[in-house]
Amino acid sequence: MLAHAETAALRRALEIAADPAVPLGPNPRVGCVLLDAHGAVIAEGHHRGAGTPHAEIDALSRASVSVAGATALVTLEPCAHHGRTGPCADALLEAGVARVVVARRDPNPLATGGVETLRAAGIDVELDVPEDLAAAAGLLNRGWEHGLQHDRPLVTAKTALTLDGRVAAADGSSRWITGEEARSEVHDLRATCDVVLIGAGTARIDQPSLTARRPDGTLLPHQPLRVVMGTGDIPPLPAPAGAGDTLLLRTHDPSAALAELFAHGRRHVLLEGGPTVTGAFLRAGLVDELIVHLAPTLLGAGPPGVGDLGITTISERLDLDLVEVAPRGCDLRLTLRLRTA
Amino acid sequence: MLAHAETAALRRALEIAADPAVPLGPNPRVGCVLLDAHGAVIAEGHHRGAGTPHAEIDALSRASVSVAGATALVTLEPCAHHGRTGPCADALLEAGVARVVVARRDPNPLATGGVETLRAAGIDVELDVPEDLAAAAGLLNRGWEHGLQHDRPLVTAKTALTLDGRVAAADGSSRWITGEEARSEVHDLRATCDVVLIGAGTARIDQPSLTARRPDGTLLPHQPLRVVMGTGDIPPLPAPAGAGDTLLLRTHDPSAALAELFAHGRRHVLLEGGPTVTGAFLRAGLVDELIVHLAPTLLGAGPPGVGDLGITTISERLDLDLVEVAPRGCDLRLTLRLRTA
């Protein structure tokens, strides 16, 4: 059980861990808050990307009073391994911390063990944190965790569909299928991913800037890498000031594309492709999550949202689990996961 | 305000009005409960279709004690006109009823005025009934009310779609897109309509029985008229014992089809057509309500749920209002209304 001040401090640790100035990618985002015996904050720290101090070390270095007897609240289990920095579990021990609250165990087999190290040294380690904070700690690094388990980035496919499954009218016009709320949400989604990926067709037809913007048009702090895949002619993407870098992947193979992005340290791909690219990823079983903004409108004709999946009869259907349904203005947002057999 | 016994009695009046043995059609369904001064039930009555006594007369005729000083709870305003029966407002006055609770005013300009007749005679008339009961009283006869206002039946179109807007796989197989709960709900829906209508194409391909059945396969008490429209070759529908009558409408014109059904006394059509018929009704602006059972599954190919609507560009899109979203097993039920400009 957490004291009230501890719950608040852990919430704060999650907040600072999610600092949009910290690059996403192959390192987890972590926050740490140190509390004295009275529940007052001694120091806060967070990890700022590969090669920089871990959150615990950052917090310890900012403490202007003794940390002896303090409680450390960390969003991820302190590491027990010697990486580019020394083990954080040892650093907490040396500083004299008396209690450590851990929101999430480290799923990285190379780094885990911090909890055991601390407990062996007599430190009070608390793993039972409020459910919402545990969930937030998991979400914070879900691309990174997915990479550890699957050796490829997490893929979230996003599409805006009419009720009759179309992404554009017969003449190709599609602005806009969905309302402002749904469109604004896509920008927030881009800001939580480290890649936004489209196919050459979408690049040619829509010429999207693929930036993450606020409703007023200004850029959000984090901009994803903008990736176009395909082997044909790809026009340059519009490049407004502050937009993410652009990468062309000369392949039609989703698996090859993901392998290359993973090697570049990318961990969460937002797939905003048209029917062909989305269909190719689905057919390859490489979509982990599907977000559909469903507009209560009909077109009766026009390109479908999902291209050929190689399915010819009903028994071959591709079933998903509906995880969440939420209204977004006039539209509905459906979140679905592919069933893993 | 209603006394507790009055609310219970009005609820009962709504229940008996909805007796599935009463044919739907050109007469409203009405229920009436008579309470004595202590709130005890004197008698119940309901209307059983054209040419039979109105609910108030039915209840009065069943009373074995005096009705003087009683309260009558009616689901629809007592009529003030001389139709095939005398005005119910007069009958209530003659019986000595002291108070009348009316769940819904009569929208029929020929029949309304009962409230005024009763009030002019010094009767206490209460129109302020609980919101849910007022809504139920409206729903009870919504086909009939729609007919009074629009001179055609109410049209509810129903379709089962995949997330990508398809009603079948590429080879035409479609059993089943949706799960058991959604399919069972379609049968309940058939039992609330007086017509179920399909096109010749669906009749040929699916050979549906179009009966309203319980999950165990037995027939529900009310069976809709089974209508197939089209000018081509139409095979006979399967006709299990107890199924509704069959009618062939030799037209492709939704407006002509509805006019003929209206002339036959039909007031609520459930459109279960395929893409062509559904598209034709939508294009003609003759769908009042659309119920979509949306299955979280993808096919990537196969016939779309809605055929050509004559829409070529996004600005011509057919917008609907999403009225309700409800989970149905693994599926979602969306209820939509066409925007009336």
XYZ file of C-alpha atoms in Angstrom:
682
model
C 0.000 0.000 0.000
C 1.143 3.491 -0.799
C 0.846 6.530 1.450
C -1.028 9.462 -0.054
C 2.192 11.442 -0.625
C 3.712 8.397 -2.326
C 0.816 8.005 -4.743
C 1.096 11.683 -5.682
C 4.866 11.357 -6.101
C 4.521 8.298 -8.319
C 1.993 10.152 -10.459
C 4.517 12.971 -10.752
C 7.276 10.507 -11.676
C 5.107 9.213 -14.536
C 4.494 12.773 -15.682
C 8.148 13.762 -15.840
C 9.084 10.429 -17.453
C 6.758 11.298 -20.354
C 8.620 14.560 -21.062
C 8.073 15.028 -24.813
C 11.616 16.385 -25.142
C 12.914 12.873 -24.440
C 13.350 10.953 -27.670
C 11.339 7.743 -27.973
C 13.179 4.704 -29.136
C 15.364 1.916 -27.839
C 15.583 3.233 -24.262
C 12.690 3.226 -21.809
C 11.319 6.462 -20.441
C 11.673 6.473 -16.648
C 10.892 8.932 -13.869
C 11.987 8.995 -10.239
C 10.866 11.093 -7.265
C 12.646 11.037 -3.889
C 10.586 11.728 -0.742
C 11.925 12.382 2.748
C 10.523 10.632 5.850
C 7.772 13.298 6.075
C 6.614 12.791 2.497
C 8.202 16.013 1.200
C 9.887 15.941 -2.198
C 13.710 15.919 -2.026
C 14.353 15.687 -5.748
C 12.944 14.589 -9.096
C 14.774 12.994 -11.970
C 14.122 11.377 -15.312
C 15.950 9.624 -18.072
C 16.638 11.710 -21.179
C 17.659 9.040 -23.696
C 20.583 6.791 -24.570
C 23.888 7.737 -22.900
C 22.344 10.056 -20.313
C 21.970 9.187 -16.601
C 19.117 6.899 -15.573
C 16.203 8.509 -13.717
C 17.382 7.354 -10.266
C 20.911 8.725 -10.800
C 19.465 11.962 -12.166
C 17.257 12.369 -9.073
C 20.063 11.482 -6.622
C 22.358 14.020 -8.291
C 19.770 16.752 -7.837
C 19.199 16.139 -4.106
C 20.560 19.039 -2.056
C 19.935 17.281 1.284
C 20.802 13.800 2.474
C 18.841 10.951 0.930
C 19.452 8.659 3.896
C 16.152 7.098 4.952
C 14.327 8.469 1.884
C 11.719 6.738 -0.291
C 12.356 6.489 -4.038
C 9.336 6.207 -6.337
C 10.285 4.853 -9.744
C 8.151 4.175 -12.796
C 10.313 1.184 -13.796
C 12.302 -1.302 -11.727
C 15.820 0.052 -11.020
C 18.315 -1.756 -13.211
C 20.761 -4.285 -11.734
C 23.155 -4.417 -14.677
C 26.223 -2.509 -15.802
C 25.273 -0.821 -19.036
C 26.632 2.516 -20.163
C 25.877 3.538 -16.549
C 26.287 1.606 -13.281
C 23.383 -0.312 -11.719
C 20.772 2.025 -10.257
C 19.877 -0.471 -7.525
C 23.454 -0.117 -6.170
C 23.282 3.678 -6.396
C 20.064 3.754 -4.346
C 21.646 1.458 -1.735
C 24.783 3.575 -1.480
C 22.708 6.735 -1.051
C 20.940 5.146 1.937
C 17.410 5.025 0.508
C 15.159 3.059 2.896
C 12.153 2.257 0.689
C 11.648 1.904 -3.042
C 8.227 1.920 -4.777
C 8.296 0.329 -8.239
C 5.394 0.863 -10.656
C 6.510 -1.812 -13.153
C 9.001 -4.674 -13.253
C 11.620 -4.427 -15.986
C 10.700 -6.916 -18.742
C 14.266 -6.716 -20.052
C 15.974 -9.957 -18.899
C 19.354 -8.182 -18.999
C 18.279 -5.380 -16.691
C 15.845 -6.988 -14.240
C 16.867 -8.048 -10.750
C 16.903 -4.619 -9.130
C 14.040 -5.577 -6.839
C 15.920 -8.672 -5.628
C 19.167 -6.720 -5.133
C 17.371 -4.110 -3.042
C 15.419 -6.659 -0.983
C 18.575 -8.675 -0.319
C 20.084 -5.514 1.154
C 17.115 -5.083 3.493
C 15.370 -2.317 1.597
C 11.543 -2.175 1.779
C 10.455 -2.660 -1.843
C 6.802 -2.006 -2.699
C 5.368 -3.351 -5.965
C 1.675 -3.020 -5.117
C 0.826 0.352 -6.675
C -2.624 1.666 -7.694
C -3.890 -0.056 -10.833
C -4.160 3.106 -12.939
C -0.548 4.041 -12.209
C 0.693 0.529 -12.963
C -1.196 0.683 -16.273
C 0.243 4.114 -17.074
C 3.754 2.808 -16.341
C 3.163 0.004 -18.838
C 1.754 2.314 -21.520
C 4.680 4.716 -21.120
C 7.074 2.257 -22.754
C 4.830 -0.111 -24.615
C 6.797 0.236 -27.857
C 10.030 -0.481 -25.990
C 8.521 -3.479 -24.161
C 7.067 -4.814 -27.415
C 10.517 -4.602 -28.973
C 12.044 -6.639 -26.151
C 9.454 -9.375 -26.638
C 9.114 -9.412 -30.418
C 12.306 -7.899 -31.856
C 10.284 -5.528 -33.998
C 8.427 -2.249 -33.410
C 4.855 -2.169 -32.147
C 2.525 -1.358 -35.048
C -0.604 0.722 -34.585
C -2.627 1.018 -37.798
C -4.940 3.984 -37.974
C -7.682 4.625 -40.483
C -10.701 6.872 -40.929
C -13.632 5.001 -42.466
C -17.169 5.726 -43.495
C -19.855 3.414 -42.182
C -19.590 1.560 -45.486
C -15.836 1.075 -45.108
C -14.546 3.682 -47.522
C -11.602 6.066 -47.112
C -12.485 8.379 -49.988
C -15.207 9.119 -52.522
C -15.166 7.773 -56.075
C -13.121 10.772 -57.296
C -10.520 10.197 -54.556
C -11.594 13.188 -52.430
C -11.427 12.473 -48.692
C -11.249 15.811 -46.858
C -12.811 15.220 -44.538
C -14.369 11.879 -43.702
C -14.161 12.508 -39.954
C -14.755 15.581 -37.816
C -12.280 17.838 -36.017
C -12.084 15.836 -32.778
C -11.062 12.646 -34.562
C -8.541 14.458 -36.746
C -7.018 16.208 -33.766
C -6.668 12.875 -31.996
C -4.567 11.550 -34.876
C -2.037 14.309 -34.225
C -1.844 13.341 -30.555
C -1.309 9.758 -31.654
C 1.535 10.784 -33.972
C 3.188 12.523 -31.040
C 3.251 9.267 -29.047
C 4.860 7.204 -31.817
C 8.399 7.408 -33.128
C 7.493 6.604 -36.728
C 4.587 7.465 -38.966
C 4.556 5.259 -42.043
C 2.667 5.551 -45.336
C 2.898 3.963 -48.760
C 4.029 5.605 -51.969
C 0.402 5.811 -53.160
C -0.724 7.889 -50.198
C 2.397 10.067 -50.524
C 1.512 10.756 -54.169
C -2.228 11.311 -53.716
C -2.470 13.069 -50.356
C 1.000 14.682 -50.076
C 0.603 14.672 -46.292
C 3.022 16.584 -44.081
C 2.721 13.866 -41.374
C 3.539 16.312 -38.619
C 1.979 16.160 -35.159
C 0.078 19.409 -34.766
C -2.178 21.140 -32.298
C -5.641 22.243 -33.473
C -4.184 25.751 -34.017
C -1.654 24.316 -36.465
C 1.444 24.713 -34.280
C 3.722 21.700 -33.913
C 3.625 19.421 -30.883
C 7.010 18.973 -29.119
C 7.606 15.427 -30.362
C 7.644 14.820 -34.115
C 7.780 11.263 -35.490
C 10.151 10.087 -38.200
C 8.206 10.250 -41.477
C 8.602 7.068 -43.465
C 7.365 6.293 -46.967
C 7.661 2.722 -48.207
C 7.423 1.499 -51.788
C 9.549 0.742 -54.795
C 7.944 3.122 -57.267
C 8.320 6.834 -57.770
C 7.922 8.640 -54.430
C 7.450 12.414 -54.468
C 9.113 14.412 -51.663
C 6.833 14.950 -48.644
C 5.975 18.542 -47.784
C 8.521 19.610 -45.163
C 7.268 22.426 -42.965
C 9.818 23.804 -40.466
C 10.101 21.492 -37.455
C 8.736 18.394 -39.188
C 10.381 15.042 -38.408
C 13.058 13.588 -40.661
C 12.026 11.651 -43.743
C 13.113 8.124 -44.588
C 12.334 6.208 -47.773
C 12.179 2.440 -47.468
C 12.630 0.830 -50.871
C 10.550 -2.239 -50.170
C 7.001 -3.591 -50.353
C 7.663 -6.081 -47.578
C 6.244 -5.024 -44.185
C 8.579 -7.385 -42.351
C 11.671 -5.904 -44.029
C 10.421 -2.375 -43.362
C 9.920 -3.093 -39.660
C 13.315 -4.790 -39.354
C 15.015 -1.728 -40.789
C 13.107 0.644 -38.509
C 13.907 -1.546 -35.488
C 17.596 -1.479 -36.396
C 17.296 2.325 -36.488
C 16.103 2.184 -32.854
C 12.431 2.763 -33.640
C 9.892 1.053 -31.378
C 6.364 2.253 -32.241
C 5.132 2.682 -35.807
C 1.904 4.479 -36.603
C 0.703 3.065 -39.899
C -1.299 5.671 -41.762
C -1.088 3.974 -45.112
C -3.834 3.555 -47.646
C -5.643 0.279 -48.426
C -2.608 -1.370 -50.044
C -0.075 -0.796 -47.282
C -2.593 -1.446 -44.492
C -3.693 -4.628 -46.276
C -0.086 -5.779 -46.668
C 0.660 -5.323 -42.955
C -2.587 -7.051 -41.943
C -1.942 -9.954 -44.313
C 1.538 -10.347 -42.823
C 0.077 -10.403 -39.283
C 2.107 -7.292 -38.482
C -0.622 -5.024 -37.103
C -0.813 -5.140 -33.319
C -3.499 -2.541 -32.809
C -6.045 -1.021 -35.159
C -7.615 2.347 -34.470
C -10.627 3.151 -36.627
C -12.271 6.535 -36.643
C -15.691 5.554 -37.929
C -17.731 8.383 -39.434
C -21.539 8.042 -39.518
C -21.628 8.755 -43.228
C -22.131 6.766 -46.417
C -20.474 7.091 -49.802
C -21.669 3.978 -51.666
C -18.533 4.030 -53.819
C -14.822 4.859 -53.550
C -11.694 3.066 -52.352
C -12.126 0.680 -49.403
C -10.129 1.250 -46.220
C -8.529 -2.148 -46.314
C -7.111 -3.678 -49.470
C -7.087 -7.303 -50.474
C -6.248 -9.660 -47.621
C -6.177 -12.821 -49.704
C -9.482 -13.863 -48.098
C -11.972 -15.561 -50.433
C -14.532 -17.134 -48.081
C -16.134 -16.208 -44.761
C -14.327 -18.826 -42.693
C -11.001 -17.147 -43.509
C -12.168 -13.843 -42.011
C -9.671 -11.838 -39.977
C -11.212 -11.479 -36.523
C -10.249 -8.746 -34.131
C -11.151 -8.007 -30.531
C -12.897 -4.752 -29.895
C -10.991 -3.278 -26.962
C -12.620 0.124 -26.672
C -15.399 2.195 -28.217
C -15.417 5.931 -27.552
C -17.303 8.818 -29.130
C -15.113 11.440 -30.782
C -17.317 14.359 -31.772
C -19.780 12.999 -34.358
C -17.518 10.012 -34.967
C -16.702 6.835 -33.087
C -13.213 5.699 -32.207
C -12.839 1.925 -32.208
C -9.700 0.353 -30.793
C -9.118 -3.242 -31.869
C -6.436 -5.863 -31.368
C -5.675 -8.705 -33.689
C -6.431 -12.075 -32.130
C -3.259 -13.979 -31.502
C -4.090 -17.642 -31.908
C -47.579 13.970 -10.986
C -48.651 10.360 -10.808
C -49.329 8.363 -7.652
C -47.266 5.207 -7.296
C -50.251 2.972 -8.161
C -50.946 5.120 -11.231
C -47.391 4.751 -12.545
C -47.616 0.975 -12.104
C -51.013 0.915 -13.834
C -49.741 2.970 -16.778
C -46.807 0.617 -17.141
C -49.284 -2.261 -17.209
C -51.420 -0.444 -19.812
C -48.334 -0.165 -22.051
C -47.627 -3.851 -21.571
C -51.092 -5.031 -22.555
C -51.214 -2.584 -25.473
C -48.143 -4.300 -26.935
C -49.879 -7.709 -26.991
C -48.175 -9.458 -29.919
C -51.511 -11.046 -30.886
C -52.735 -7.591 -31.958
C -51.965 -6.997 -35.628
C -49.724 -4.026 -36.369
C -50.883 -1.737 -39.080
C -53.182 1.199 -39.684
C -54.628 1.276 -36.153
C -52.689 2.335 -33.065
C -52.088 -0.102 -30.248
C -53.645 1.254 -27.044
C -53.989 0.027 -23.490
C -56.209 1.222 -20.630
C -56.268 0.409 -16.917
C -59.034 1.576 -14.560
C -58.171 2.186 -10.881
C -60.600 2.779 -8.051
C -60.156 5.587 -5.497
C -57.829 3.377 -3.435
C -55.553 2.595 -6.351
C -56.849 -0.953 -6.864
C -57.329 -2.214 -10.408
C -60.978 -2.325 -11.532
C -60.374 -3.519 -15.082
C -57.885 -3.626 -17.945
C -58.550 -3.303 -21.637
C -56.733 -2.967 -24.914
C -57.434 -2.445 -28.565
C -57.230 -5.543 -30.771
C -57.186 -4.023 -34.254
C -59.506 -2.408 -36.782
C -63.209 -2.881 -36.077
C -62.753 -3.999 -32.462
C -63.551 -1.822 -29.425
C -61.041 0.849 -28.397
C -59.022 0.194 -25.250
C -61.179 2.436 -23.030
C -64.414 0.774 -24.156
C -62.837 -2.653 -23.718
C -61.796 -1.794 -20.138
C -65.168 -0.244 -19.252
C -66.964 -3.329 -20.560
C -64.862 -5.558 -18.305
C -65.513 -3.604 -15.096
C -67.657 -5.653 -12.683
C -68.017 -2.772 -10.191
C -68.998 0.860 -10.678
C -66.451 3.061 -12.424
C -67.811 6.238 -10.844
C -64.931 8.266 -9.375
C -62.321 5.982 -10.997
C -59.045 6.944 -12.671
C -58.397 5.791 -16.237
C -54.787 5.390 -17.367
C -54.482 5.349 -21.146
C -51.422 4.995 -23.349
C -52.943 7.282 -26.016
C -55.304 10.235 -25.755
C -58.945 9.051 -25.807
C -60.468 9.809 -29.186
C -63.067 12.545 -29.617
C -64.353 11.496 -33.026
C -67.005 9.153 -34.318
C -65.191 6.449 -36.247
C -66.333 2.858 -36.450
C -66.886 3.269 -32.681
C -68.195 6.242 -30.666
C -65.806 8.736 -29.024
C -63.976 7.226 -26.061
C -63.856 10.587 -24.273
C -67.689 10.544 -24.119
C -67.727 6.950 -22.898
C -65.357 7.771 -20.032
C -67.531 10.778 -19.081
C -70.717 8.719 -19.122
C -69.122 6.047 -16.947
C -68.341 8.710 -14.325
C -64.524 8.505 -14.466
C -63.038 11.325 -12.327
C -59.437 11.427 -13.554
C -57.718 10.446 -16.799
C -53.952 10.001 -17.180
C -52.775 10.221 -20.813
C -49.292 9.007 -21.778
C -49.349 10.503 -25.270
C -51.450 12.995 -27.215
C -53.064 11.648 -30.375
C -51.134 13.004 -33.379
C -54.076 12.176 -35.628
C -55.804 15.514 -36.328
C -59.093 13.646 -36.890
C -59.004 11.915 -33.512
C -57.412 14.428 -31.154
C -59.444 16.647 -28.811
C -60.252 14.022 -26.182
C -58.232 15.893 -23.580
C -60.171 19.109 -24.244
C -63.543 17.292 -24.184
C -62.717 15.727 -20.819
C -61.365 18.944 -19.288
C -64.400 20.899 -20.475
C -66.534 18.399 -18.547
C -64.531 19.036 -15.373
C -62.444 15.851 -15.462
C -58.911 16.005 -13.993
C -56.654 15.200 -16.997
C -52.991 14.480 -16.299
C -50.486 14.615 -19.185
C -47.303 14.830 -17.098
C -46.232 11.176 -16.982
C -42.748 9.764 -16.276
C -40.425 10.315 -19.219
C -39.698 6.633 -19.837
C -43.394 5.816 -20.034
C -44.077 8.744 -22.383
C -41.232 7.508 -24.604
C -42.560 3.948 -24.532
C -46.023 5.225 -25.507
C -44.460 6.967 -28.519
C -42.421 3.925 -29.558
C -45.474 1.668 -29.291
C -47.029 3.213 -32.387
C -44.140 4.858 -34.152
C -44.996 3.258 -37.494
C -48.583 4.417 -37.182
C -47.544 7.956 -36.168
C -45.033 8.093 -39.016
C -47.793 7.137 -41.429
C -50.015 9.966 -40.203
C -47.232 12.478 -40.778
C -45.677 11.165 -43.984
C -48.327 9.040 -45.733
C -45.897 6.169 -46.067
C -44.557 3.453 -43.764
C -41.601 4.031 -41.469
C -38.524 2.369 -42.944
C -35.856 0.780 -40.755
C -32.942 -0.543 -42.800
C -30.885 -3.229 -41.117
C -27.540 -4.568 -42.187
C -24.692 -6.626 -40.781
C -21.300 -5.274 -41.824
C -17.681 -6.092 -41.306
C -15.417 -3.308 -40.111
C -14.470 -2.783 -43.756
C -18.090 -2.428 -44.835
C -18.704 -5.811 -46.427
C -21.756 -8.071 -46.164
C -20.125 -11.191 -47.550
C -16.771 -12.628 -48.590
C -15.568 -12.669 -52.200
C -17.286 -16.028 -52.857
C -20.601 -14.688 -51.503
C -20.472 -16.612 -48.214
C -21.801 -14.609 -45.283
C -22.822 -17.057 -42.543
C -22.050 -15.576 -40.212
C -20.635 -12.071 -40.180
C -22.091 -11.306 -36.740
C -22.434 -13.347 -33.577
C -25.481 -14.953 -31.997
C -26.616 -11.938 -29.956
C -26.805 -9.675 -33.023
C -28.567 -12.306 -35.097
C -31.093 -12.956 -32.346
C -31.784 -9.220 -32.125
C -32.742 -9.170 -35.811
C -35.526 -11.635 -35.060
C -36.839 -9.420 -32.258
C -36.751 -6.521 -34.704
C -38.747 -8.485 -37.289
C -41.380 -9.138 -34.634
C -41.854 -5.381 -34.095
C -42.336 -4.563 -37.789
C -45.272 -5.444 -40.019
C -43.191 -5.961 -43.152
C -39.789 -7.397 -43.845
C -38.602 -6.460 -47.331
C -35.767 -7.816 -49.465
C -34.765 -7.594 -53.118
C -34.897 -10.355 -55.688
C -31.105 -10.749 -55.479
C -31.141 -11.540 -51.762
C -34.129 -13.859 -52.284
C -32.152 -15.770 -54.922
C -28.803 -15.915 -53.110
C -29.796 -16.310 -49.455
C -33.272 -17.922 -49.762
C -34.114 -16.520 -46.327
C -37.246 -17.634 -44.490
C -37.677 -14.097 -43.024
C -39.495 -15.431 -39.998
C -39.134 -13.942 -36.525
C -37.690 -16.709 -34.393
C -36.466 -17.281 -30.871
C -32.889 -18.544 -30.361
C -34.330 -22.086 -30.036
C -35.840 -21.793 -33.528
C -39.508 -21.543 -32.485
C -41.572 -18.752 -34.005
C -42.303 -15.501 -32.148
C -46.028 -14.642 -31.863
C -45.950 -11.839 -34.427
C -44.747 -12.651 -37.947
C -44.175 -9.849 -40.476
C -45.456 -9.882 -44.043
C -42.557 -11.119 -46.201
C -42.082 -8.897 -49.235
C -39.718 -9.362 -52.160
C -39.356 -6.515 -54.636
C -37.882 -6.670 -58.126
C -38.857 -7.200 -61.725
C -36.698 -10.218 -62.497
C -37.138 -13.859 -61.702
C -37.977 -14.311 -58.027
C -37.781 -17.800 -56.524
C -40.385 -18.732 -53.891
C -39.258 -18.011 -50.321
C -38.964 -20.970 -47.981
C -42.308 -21.163 -46.150
C -42.014 -22.916 -42.798
C -45.318 -23.424 -40.936
C -46.419 -20.203 -39.244
C -44.351 -17.863 -41.428
C -45.922 -14.554 -42.485
C -47.638 -14.190 -45.854
C -45.521 -13.459 -48.918
C -46.029 -10.550 -51.310
C -44.124 -9.878 -54.527
C -43.825 -6.239 -55.557
C -43.044 -6.027 -59.272
C -41.097 -2.786 -59.094
C -37.609 -1.392 -58.574
C -38.976 1.900 -57.262
C -38.805 2.224 -53.466
C -41.450 4.949 -53.478
C -43.919 2.791 -55.427
C -43.199 -0.175 -53.158
C -43.872 1.873 -50.016
C -47.068 3.354 -51.488
C -48.404 -0.113 -52.172
C -47.507 -1.376 -48.698
C -49.097 1.699 -47.117
C -52.281 1.089 -49.102
C -52.229 -2.456 -47.704
C -52.264 -0.925 -44.196
C -48.584 -1.535 -43.467
C -46.814 1.016 -41.278
C -43.290 -0.223 -40.441
C -41.000 -1.822 -42.992
C -37.821 -3.601 -41.983
C -35.538 -3.412 -44.978
C -33.198 -6.385 -45.005
C -32.186 -6.013 -48.612
C -28.755 -6.405 -50.065
C -26.572 -3.544 -51.348
C -28.793 -2.771 -54.346
C -32.131 -2.445 -52.562
C -30.607 -0.690 -49.541
C -28.784 1.689 -51.876
C -31.982 2.420 -53.820
C -33.934 3.297 -50.654
C -31.080 5.456 -49.335
C -30.714 7.257 -52.665
C -34.452 7.967 -52.658
C -34.230 9.381 -49.100
C -36.615 6.651 -47.939
C -34.642 5.203 -45.033
C -35.686 6.699 -41.704
C -33.497 4.630 -39.445
C -30.450 2.516 -40.104
C -29.411 -0.272 -37.768
C -25.929 -1.624 -38.372
C -24.576 -4.666 -36.633
C -20.881 -4.016 -36.982
C -18.640 -7.054 -36.612
C -14.996 -6.527 -35.572
C -13.743 -8.522 -38.507
C -12.093 -7.792 -41.854
C -12.583 -9.425 -45.240
C -10.639 -7.146 -47.592
C -12.899 -8.158 -50.482
C -16.539 -9.060 -51.161
C -19.768 -7.159 -51.783
C -20.159 -3.846 -49.928
C -23.132 -3.360 -47.612
C -24.394 -0.322 -49.447
C -24.607 -0.131 -53.214
C -24.059 2.873 -55.400
C -25.632 6.042 -54.032
C -24.816 8.232 -57.024
C -22.158 9.978 -54.914
C -18.950 10.874 -56.751
C -17.194 13.344 -54.443
C -16.819 13.787 -50.685
C -19.040 16.863 -50.406
C -22.023 14.798 -51.601
C -21.633 12.324 -48.739
C -24.776 11.051 -47.046
C -24.470 12.066 -43.393
C -26.323 10.322 -40.616
C -26.693 10.986 -36.920
C -25.460 8.298 -34.615
C -28.313 7.887 -32.140
C -27.094 4.923 -30.127
C -24.117 2.598 -29.817
C -24.562 -0.625 -27.879
C -22.438 -3.762 -27.578
C -24.142 -6.952 -28.793
C -21.915 -9.871 -27.904
C -18.669 -9.398 -29.837
C -20.407 -6.970 -32.183
C -21.585 -3.381 -31.965
C -25.096 -2.237 -32.747
C -25.198 1.253 -34.233
C -28.531 3.027 -34.603
C -28.481 5.952 -37.022
C -31.007 8.391 -38.415
C -30.782 10.167 -41.713
C -30.356 13.896 -41.309
C -33.425 15.707 -42.459
C -32.276 19.023 -43.901
